Amino acid sequence: MNKEMIYLDNAATTQPSRAAVEAMIKAGECFGNPSSLHGLGLEAEKLVEESRKSIAEKLGVDSKNILFTSGGTEANNAAIFGVANARHKIGAKVVTCKTEHPSVLESFRYLESQGFTVEYIEVNKDGIIDLDMLYEFLDMETTLISVMHVNNETGVIQPIEKIREIMLEKSPYAHLHSDCVQSFGKIDVKPKKMGADLVSISAHKIHGYKGAGALYVSDMRMIRPMLFGGEQQNEMRPGTENVGGILAFGAAAKECDGDNSNLILLRNAMKEKLSQIPDIKINGSDEFNSGSVLNVSFKGIKAEILLHALEARGVYVSTGAACSSHKPQPSHVLSAMGLDKNEIGGSVRISFDRLTTMEDVIKAAEIMKEEAASIRRYM
């Protein structure tokens, strides 16, 4: 990475670590197909299984419960459609939250078009799910609840354990899925402790490469496969494995400690510095936050203008989720939290990771202060 660059868009993607790069190079040297029976194939299979074990160890689960995917989107789709297809004879009611990632929301909208009853749970002004509303909507017909662990636009942590408690009381035949793409590697993610039956994670959010992800499934009988073909991964996710991406994923996972104390320090420092700027608003809970994201509305400023002004000075942030950056509609997350159009239009997502330094934060905050003042002068 350019030393003059201050990269603060880590919720979109992270820089591959040296360990991940070396693992990718190793995969190039051991280029056999993991399904082949000769030596090169067997060696590739061995390396893939080592990565599976490394990721499972970080999650505190058995490696046999890990399915490799092409990323977080596929993992979310595999969980949602897998459970829906397996359980539709028991019930056709599914529940999610209004602030989920598009890969979850669009999957639920498709289920709705196929005759499923879908309930979209509200959040409060801090972005926390309305547990009373969840309690009201759950019933014996509910087969799936999907709520993300850490929000990709605000960093807000959802109370997965409490959701599990409500589910066991109101919908004992349901399964709980959690999109942990933004939490895995940043805070401690243990599916069994959380009470999640299915958990989605992604490599490029933790310094691995794009194109690799994984789905934890506590019992493979609770899902049906989405893909059909070969016998890879016990036919639950057939197709030749992305050996390089998987090896880099395993290497990156080994480096994660799940300690977010430094992220919280960085977020708090940025928040304190930016609070000196007139007419800003911090979006999302401070108390229940991973520390990896700070969402700020610069009132009276279009976020895109500020983003490009910052980029010209080597500071990289975003205006929201990377997967939605080319869409004109306002953030569904901030809309659900009750922000008005102007607040949403001026919102910037600043996201940190373990490579971010306090020096980066202080310098970036000063540049943001200067550029915001400059833009407002010429409005």
Coordinates of C-alpha atoms in Angstrom, one line a residue:
M1 CA 0.0 0.0 0.0
N2 CA 1.2 3.5 -0.8
K3 CA 2.6 5.0 2.4
E4 CA 1.0 8.3 1.6
M5 CA -2.4 6.7 1.4
I6 CA -4.7 6.6 4.4
Y7 CA -7.1 3.7 3.7
L8 CA -10.3 3.8 5.8
D9 CA -12.6 1.7 3.7
N10 CA -11.9 -1.6 5.3
A11 CA -15.6 -2.6 5.6
A12 CA -15.5 -2.8 1.8
T13 CA -12.3 -4.8 1.6
T14 CA -8.9 -5.1 3.3
Q15 CA -5.4 -5.3 2.0
P16 CA -4.2 -8.9 1.7
S17 CA -1.7 -9.7 4.5
R18 CA 1.8 -11.0 3.8
A19 CA 0.7 -14.4 5.1
A20 CA -2.2 -14.5 2.7
V21 CA 0.0 -13.5 -0.2
E22 CA 2.5 -16.2 0.6
A23 CA -0.3 -18.8 0.9
M24 CA -1.6 -17.7 -2.5
I25 CA 1.9 -18.2 -4.0
K26 CA 2.1 -21.6 -2.3
A27 CA -1.2 -22.6 -4.0
G28 CA 0.3 -21.6 -7.3
E29 CA 3.2 -24.0 -6.7
C30 CA 0.8 -26.8 -5.6
F31 CA -1.6 -26.4 -8.4
G32 CA -3.3 -29.8 -8.4
N33 CA -7.0 -30.3 -8.3
P34 CA -8.0 -31.3 -4.8
S35 CA -10.3 -34.0 -6.2
S36 CA -7.5 -35.7 -8.2
L37 CA -6.1 -38.9 -6.8
H38 CA -2.5 -38.3 -7.7
G39 CA 0.2 -36.6 -5.5
L40 CA -0.4 -33.0 -6.6
G41 CA -4.2 -33.4 -6.0
L42 CA -3.7 -35.0 -2.6
E43 CA -1.3 -32.3 -1.5
A44 CA -3.8 -29.6 -2.6
E45 CA -6.6 -31.4 -0.7
K46 CA -4.4 -31.6 2.4
L47 CA -3.8 -27.8 2.3
V48 CA -7.5 -27.0 1.8
E49 CA -8.3 -29.2 4.8
E50 CA -5.7 -27.4 6.9
S51 CA -7.3 -24.1 6.1
R52 CA -10.7 -25.5 6.9
K53 CA -9.3 -26.5 10.3
S54 CA -7.8 -23.1 10.9
I55 CA -11.0 -21.3 10.2
A56 CA -13.0 -23.8 12.3
E57 CA -10.6 -23.4 15.2
K58 CA -11.2 -19.6 15.2
L59 CA -15.0 -20.2 15.3
G60 CA -14.7 -22.9 17.9
V61 CA -16.4 -25.5 15.8
D62 CA -15.6 -28.8 14.1
S63 CA -14.1 -28.5 10.6
K64 CA -16.7 -30.9 9.2
N65 CA -19.2 -28.1 9.7
I66 CA -17.4 -25.6 7.4
L67 CA -18.4 -25.2 3.7
F68 CA -16.2 -23.1 1.5
T69 CA -18.0 -20.7 -0.8
S70 CA -17.1 -17.9 -3.2
G71 CA -17.7 -15.3 -0.5
G72 CA -20.2 -13.8 1.9
T73 CA -23.0 -13.3 -0.6
E74 CA -22.9 -17.0 -1.6
A75 CA -22.7 -18.1 2.0
N76 CA -25.7 -15.9 2.9
N77 CA -27.7 -17.3 0.0
A78 CA -26.7 -20.9 0.7
A79 CA -27.9 -20.5 4.3
I80 CA -31.2 -18.8 3.5
F81 CA -32.3 -20.9 0.5
G82 CA -30.7 -24.0 2.1
V83 CA -32.9 -23.8 5.2
A84 CA -36.0 -22.5 3.3
N85 CA -35.9 -25.5 0.9
A86 CA -35.2 -28.0 3.6
R87 CA -37.9 -26.7 6.0
H88 CA -40.7 -25.4 3.7
K89 CA -43.0 -28.4 4.5
I90 CA -42.8 -27.5 8.2
G91 CA -43.5 -23.8 7.7
A92 CA -43.1 -21.0 5.2
K93 CA -42.6 -18.1 7.5
V94 CA -39.1 -16.5 7.6
V95 CA -37.9 -13.4 9.5
T96 CA -35.1 -10.9 9.0
C97 CA -34.1 -7.3 9.9
K98 CA -34.6 -4.2 7.8
T99 CA -30.9 -3.3 8.0
E100 CA -29.4 -6.5 6.6
H101 CA -26.9 -6.7 3.8
P102 CA -28.5 -6.8 0.3
S103 CA -27.4 -10.4 -0.2
V104 CA -29.8 -11.3 2.7
L105 CA -32.6 -8.8 1.9
E106 CA -32.8 -9.7 -1.8
S107 CA -32.8 -13.4 -0.9
F108 CA -35.8 -12.8 1.4
R109 CA -37.6 -10.8 -1.2
Y110 CA -37.2 -13.7 -3.7
L111 CA -38.6 -16.1 -1.1
E112 CA -41.5 -13.7 -0.7
S113 CA -42.2 -13.8 -4.4
Q114 CA -42.3 -17.6 -4.1
G115 CA -45.1 -17.6 -1.6
F116 CA -43.1 -17.4 1.7
T117 CA -44.4 -15.1 4.4
V118 CA -41.6 -12.7 5.2
E119 CA -41.4 -10.4 8.2
Y120 CA -38.9 -7.5 8.2
I121 CA -38.1 -6.4 11.8
E122 CA -37.6 -2.7 12.5
V123 CA -34.6 -1.1 14.3
N124 CA -34.4 1.8 16.7
K125 CA -32.6 5.1 16.0
D126 CA -29.3 3.4 17.1
G127 CA -29.7 0.6 14.7
I128 CA -30.6 -2.1 17.2
I129 CA -33.2 -4.6 16.3
D130 CA -36.6 -4.2 18.0
L131 CA -36.8 -7.4 20.1
D132 CA -40.4 -6.7 21.1
M133 CA -41.4 -6.7 17.5
L134 CA -39.4 -9.8 16.9
Y135 CA -41.2 -11.5 19.8
E136 CA -44.5 -10.5 18.3
F137 CA -43.9 -11.9 14.8
L138 CA -42.3 -15.2 15.7
D139 CA -44.5 -18.2 15.9
M140 CA -44.6 -22.0 15.4
E141 CA -44.6 -21.6 11.6
T142 CA -41.3 -19.7 11.6
T143 CA -38.5 -21.8 10.2
L144 CA -35.7 -19.2 9.7
I145 CA -34.4 -16.0 11.3
S146 CA -31.5 -14.2 9.7
V147 CA -29.9 -11.3 11.6
M148 CA -26.4 -10.0 10.9
H149 CA -23.9 -9.8 13.8
V150 CA -22.2 -6.5 12.9
N151 CA -23.8 -4.0 10.5
N152 CA -21.7 -3.2 7.5
E153 CA -22.7 0.5 7.4
T154 CA -22.7 1.4 11.1
G155 CA -20.7 -1.3 13.0
V156 CA -23.6 -1.8 15.3
I157 CA -23.6 -5.2 17.1
Q158 CA -27.0 -7.0 17.2
P159 CA -27.9 -9.1 20.3
I160 CA -27.7 -12.5 18.6
E161 CA -27.9 -14.3 22.0
K162 CA -31.1 -12.6 23.0
I163 CA -32.6 -13.3 19.5
R164 CA -31.8 -17.0 20.1
E165 CA -33.6 -16.9 23.5
I166 CA -36.7 -15.5 21.9
M167 CA -36.5 -17.9 19.0
L168 CA -36.3 -20.9 21.4
E169 CA -39.4 -19.7 23.2
K170 CA -41.6 -18.7 20.2
S171 CA -40.2 -20.7 17.3
P172 CA -38.5 -23.8 18.6
Y173 CA -38.4 -25.4 15.1
A174 CA -36.6 -22.5 13.5
H175 CA -32.9 -22.1 12.7
L176 CA -30.9 -18.9 13.3
H177 CA -28.5 -17.6 10.7
S178 CA -26.2 -14.7 11.3
D179 CA -24.2 -12.8 8.7
C180 CA -20.8 -12.5 10.5
V181 CA -18.9 -11.1 7.5
Q182 CA -18.2 -7.8 9.3
S183 CA -17.6 -9.4 12.7
F184 CA -15.4 -12.4 12.1
G185 CA -11.8 -11.6 12.8
K186 CA -12.6 -8.2 14.4
I187 CA -14.6 -9.4 17.4
D188 CA -14.9 -12.8 19.0
V189 CA -17.2 -14.9 16.9
K190 CA -18.2 -18.2 18.4
P191 CA -21.4 -19.6 16.8
K192 CA -22.1 -22.0 19.7
K193 CA -21.8 -19.3 22.3
M194 CA -24.0 -16.9 20.2
G195 CA -26.5 -19.6 19.5
A196 CA -26.3 -19.3 15.7
D197 CA -27.0 -22.4 13.7
L198 CA -25.5 -21.0 10.6
V199 CA -22.8 -18.3 10.2
S200 CA -21.4 -16.6 7.1
I201 CA -17.9 -15.3 6.9
S202 CA -15.7 -13.8 4.1
A203 CA -11.9 -13.8 3.4
H204 CA -11.4 -10.4 2.0
K205 CA -12.7 -8.7 5.1
I206 CA -9.9 -10.1 7.2
H207 CA -6.9 -9.6 4.9
G208 CA -7.5 -12.6 2.6
Y209 CA -8.5 -12.4 -1.0
K210 CA -11.8 -11.7 -2.7
G211 CA -13.6 -14.7 -4.0
A212 CA -13.4 -16.9 -0.9
G213 CA -15.9 -17.3 2.0
A214 CA -17.3 -19.9 4.2
L215 CA -20.6 -21.0 5.8
Y216 CA -20.7 -22.7 9.2
V217 CA -23.6 -25.1 9.5
S218 CA -24.2 -26.8 12.9
D219 CA -25.9 -29.7 11.2
M220 CA -25.7 -30.3 7.5
R221 CA -29.2 -31.9 7.6
M222 CA -30.8 -28.5 8.1
I223 CA -29.9 -27.2 4.6
R224 CA -30.3 -28.3 1.0
P225 CA -27.6 -27.6 -1.5
M226 CA -28.0 -24.7 -4.0
L227 CA -25.5 -26.1 -6.5
F228 CA -25.3 -29.6 -8.1
G229 CA -22.5 -31.4 -9.9
G230 CA -19.5 -33.1 -8.4
E231 CA -19.0 -34.7 -5.0
Q232 CA -16.8 -31.9 -3.5
Q233 CA -17.6 -30.9 0.1
N234 CA -19.9 -33.9 0.5
E235 CA -22.0 -32.7 -2.4
M236 CA -23.2 -29.8 -0.2
R237 CA -21.2 -27.2 -2.2
P238 CA -19.9 -29.0 -5.4
G239 CA -17.4 -27.4 -7.7
T240 CA -13.6 -27.4 -7.8
E241 CA -12.4 -25.5 -4.7
N242 CA -10.7 -22.1 -5.0
V243 CA -7.5 -23.5 -3.5
G244 CA -5.6 -20.2 -3.6
G245 CA -8.4 -18.2 -2.0
I246 CA -9.0 -20.9 0.6
L247 CA -5.3 -21.2 1.6
A248 CA -5.1 -17.4 1.9
F249 CA -8.3 -17.4 3.9
G250 CA -6.9 -19.9 6.3
A251 CA -3.6 -17.9 6.7
A252 CA -5.5 -14.7 7.3
A253 CA -7.8 -16.3 9.9
K254 CA -4.8 -17.5 11.8
E255 CA -3.7 -13.9 12.3
C256 CA -7.0 -12.8 13.8
D257 CA -7.4 -12.6 17.5
G258 CA -10.9 -11.2 17.8
D259 CA -9.8 -8.4 20.1
N260 CA -11.5 -5.2 19.1
S261 CA -10.1 -3.0 21.9
N262 CA -7.8 -1.1 19.5
L263 CA -10.6 -0.7 16.9
I264 CA -12.7 1.0 19.6
L265 CA -9.8 3.3 20.5
L266 CA -9.4 4.3 16.8
R267 CA -13.2 4.8 16.4
N268 CA -13.4 6.9 19.5
A269 CA -10.5 9.0 18.5
M270 CA -11.9 9.7 15.1
K271 CA -15.3 10.5 16.6
E272 CA -13.7 12.9 19.0
K273 CA -11.8 14.7 16.3
L274 CA -14.7 14.9 13.9
S275 CA -17.0 16.2 16.6
Q276 CA -15.1 19.4 16.4
I277 CA -16.6 19.9 12.9
P278 CA -19.9 21.9 13.0
D279 CA -23.1 20.2 11.9
I280 CA -22.2 16.6 11.9
K281 CA -24.1 13.6 13.2
I282 CA -22.7 10.3 14.4
N283 CA -25.0 7.4 13.2
G284 CA -25.4 4.2 15.1
S285 CA -24.9 2.9 18.7
D286 CA -21.7 3.8 20.5
E287 CA -22.4 1.3 23.3
F288 CA -23.0 -1.7 21.0
N289 CA -20.4 -1.2 18.3
S290 CA -17.6 -3.3 17.0
G291 CA -15.3 -0.3 16.7
S292 CA -14.7 -1.2 13.1
V293 CA -17.0 1.4 11.6
L294 CA -17.8 5.1 12.2
N295 CA -20.8 6.4 10.2
V296 CA -20.9 10.2 10.1
S297 CA -23.4 12.6 8.4
F298 CA -21.9 15.9 7.3
K299 CA -25.0 18.1 7.2
G300 CA -25.4 20.2 4.1
I301 CA -22.6 18.4 2.2
K302 CA -23.1 15.7 -0.5
A303 CA -21.1 12.7 0.6
E304 CA -19.8 12.0 -3.0
I305 CA -18.3 15.5 -3.1
L306 CA -16.5 15.0 0.2
L307 CA -15.4 11.5 -0.8
H308 CA -13.7 12.7 -3.9
A309 CA -12.1 15.7 -2.2
L310 CA -10.7 13.3 0.4
E311 CA -9.5 10.9 -2.2
A312 CA -7.6 13.7 -3.9
R313 CA -5.6 14.1 -0.7
G314 CA -5.0 10.4 -0.3
V315 CA -7.8 9.5 2.2
Y316 CA -10.1 6.7 1.2
V317 CA -13.5 6.3 2.8
S318 CA -16.9 5.4 1.3
T319 CA -20.5 6.6 1.2
G320 CA -21.9 3.3 2.4
A321 CA -21.9 -0.4 1.4
A322 CA -19.6 -1.1 -1.6
C323 CA -22.1 -3.4 -3.1
S324 CA -24.6 -0.5 -3.3
S325 CA -22.3 2.3 -4.2
H326 CA -23.5 2.6 -7.8
K327 CA -27.2 2.7 -6.9
P328 CA -28.9 6.1 -6.6
Q329 CA -31.3 5.2 -3.8
P330 CA -30.4 6.2 -0.2
S331 CA -29.0 3.8 2.4
H332 CA -31.7 1.4 3.5
V333 CA -29.8 1.0 6.8
L334 CA -29.8 4.7 7.7
S335 CA -33.4 5.1 6.4
A336 CA -34.5 2.3 8.8
M337 CA -32.8 4.2 11.6
G338 CA -35.0 7.2 10.9
L339 CA -32.4 9.6 9.3
D340 CA -33.8 12.1 6.8
K341 CA -32.8 12.4 3.1
N342 CA -30.2 15.2 3.7
E343 CA -28.6 13.3 6.6
I344 CA -28.3 10.2 4.5
G345 CA -27.0 12.1 1.5
G346 CA -24.2 13.5 3.6
S347 CA -23.2 10.3 5.3
V348 CA -19.7 8.8 5.1
R349 CA -18.6 5.4 6.3
I350 CA -15.1 5.3 7.9
S351 CA -13.9 1.8 8.6
F352 CA -10.8 0.6 10.5
D353 CA -8.8 -2.6 10.8
R354 CA -5.7 -3.9 12.6
L355 CA -3.4 -2.1 10.1
T356 CA -5.0 1.3 10.9
T357 CA -2.8 3.5 13.1
M358 CA -3.7 6.4 15.4
E359 CA -1.5 8.6 13.2
D360 CA -3.8 7.7 10.3
V361 CA -6.8 8.6 12.3
I362 CA -5.5 12.0 13.4
K363 CA -4.2 13.0 10.0
A364 CA -7.4 11.8 8.2
A365 CA -9.6 13.7 10.7
E366 CA -7.7 16.9 10.1
I367 CA -8.0 16.5 6.3
M368 CA -11.8 15.8 6.7
K369 CA -12.1 18.9 8.8
E370 CA -10.3 21.1 6.2
E371 CA -12.2 19.6 3.2
A372 CA -15.6 19.9 4.9
A373 CA -14.9 23.6 5.7
S374 CA -13.7 24.2 2.1
I375 CA -16.8 22.6 0.6
R376 CA -19.1 24.6 2.8
R377 CA -17.4 27.8 1.9
Y378 CA -18.3 27.4 -1.8
M379 CA -21.8 26.0 -1.3

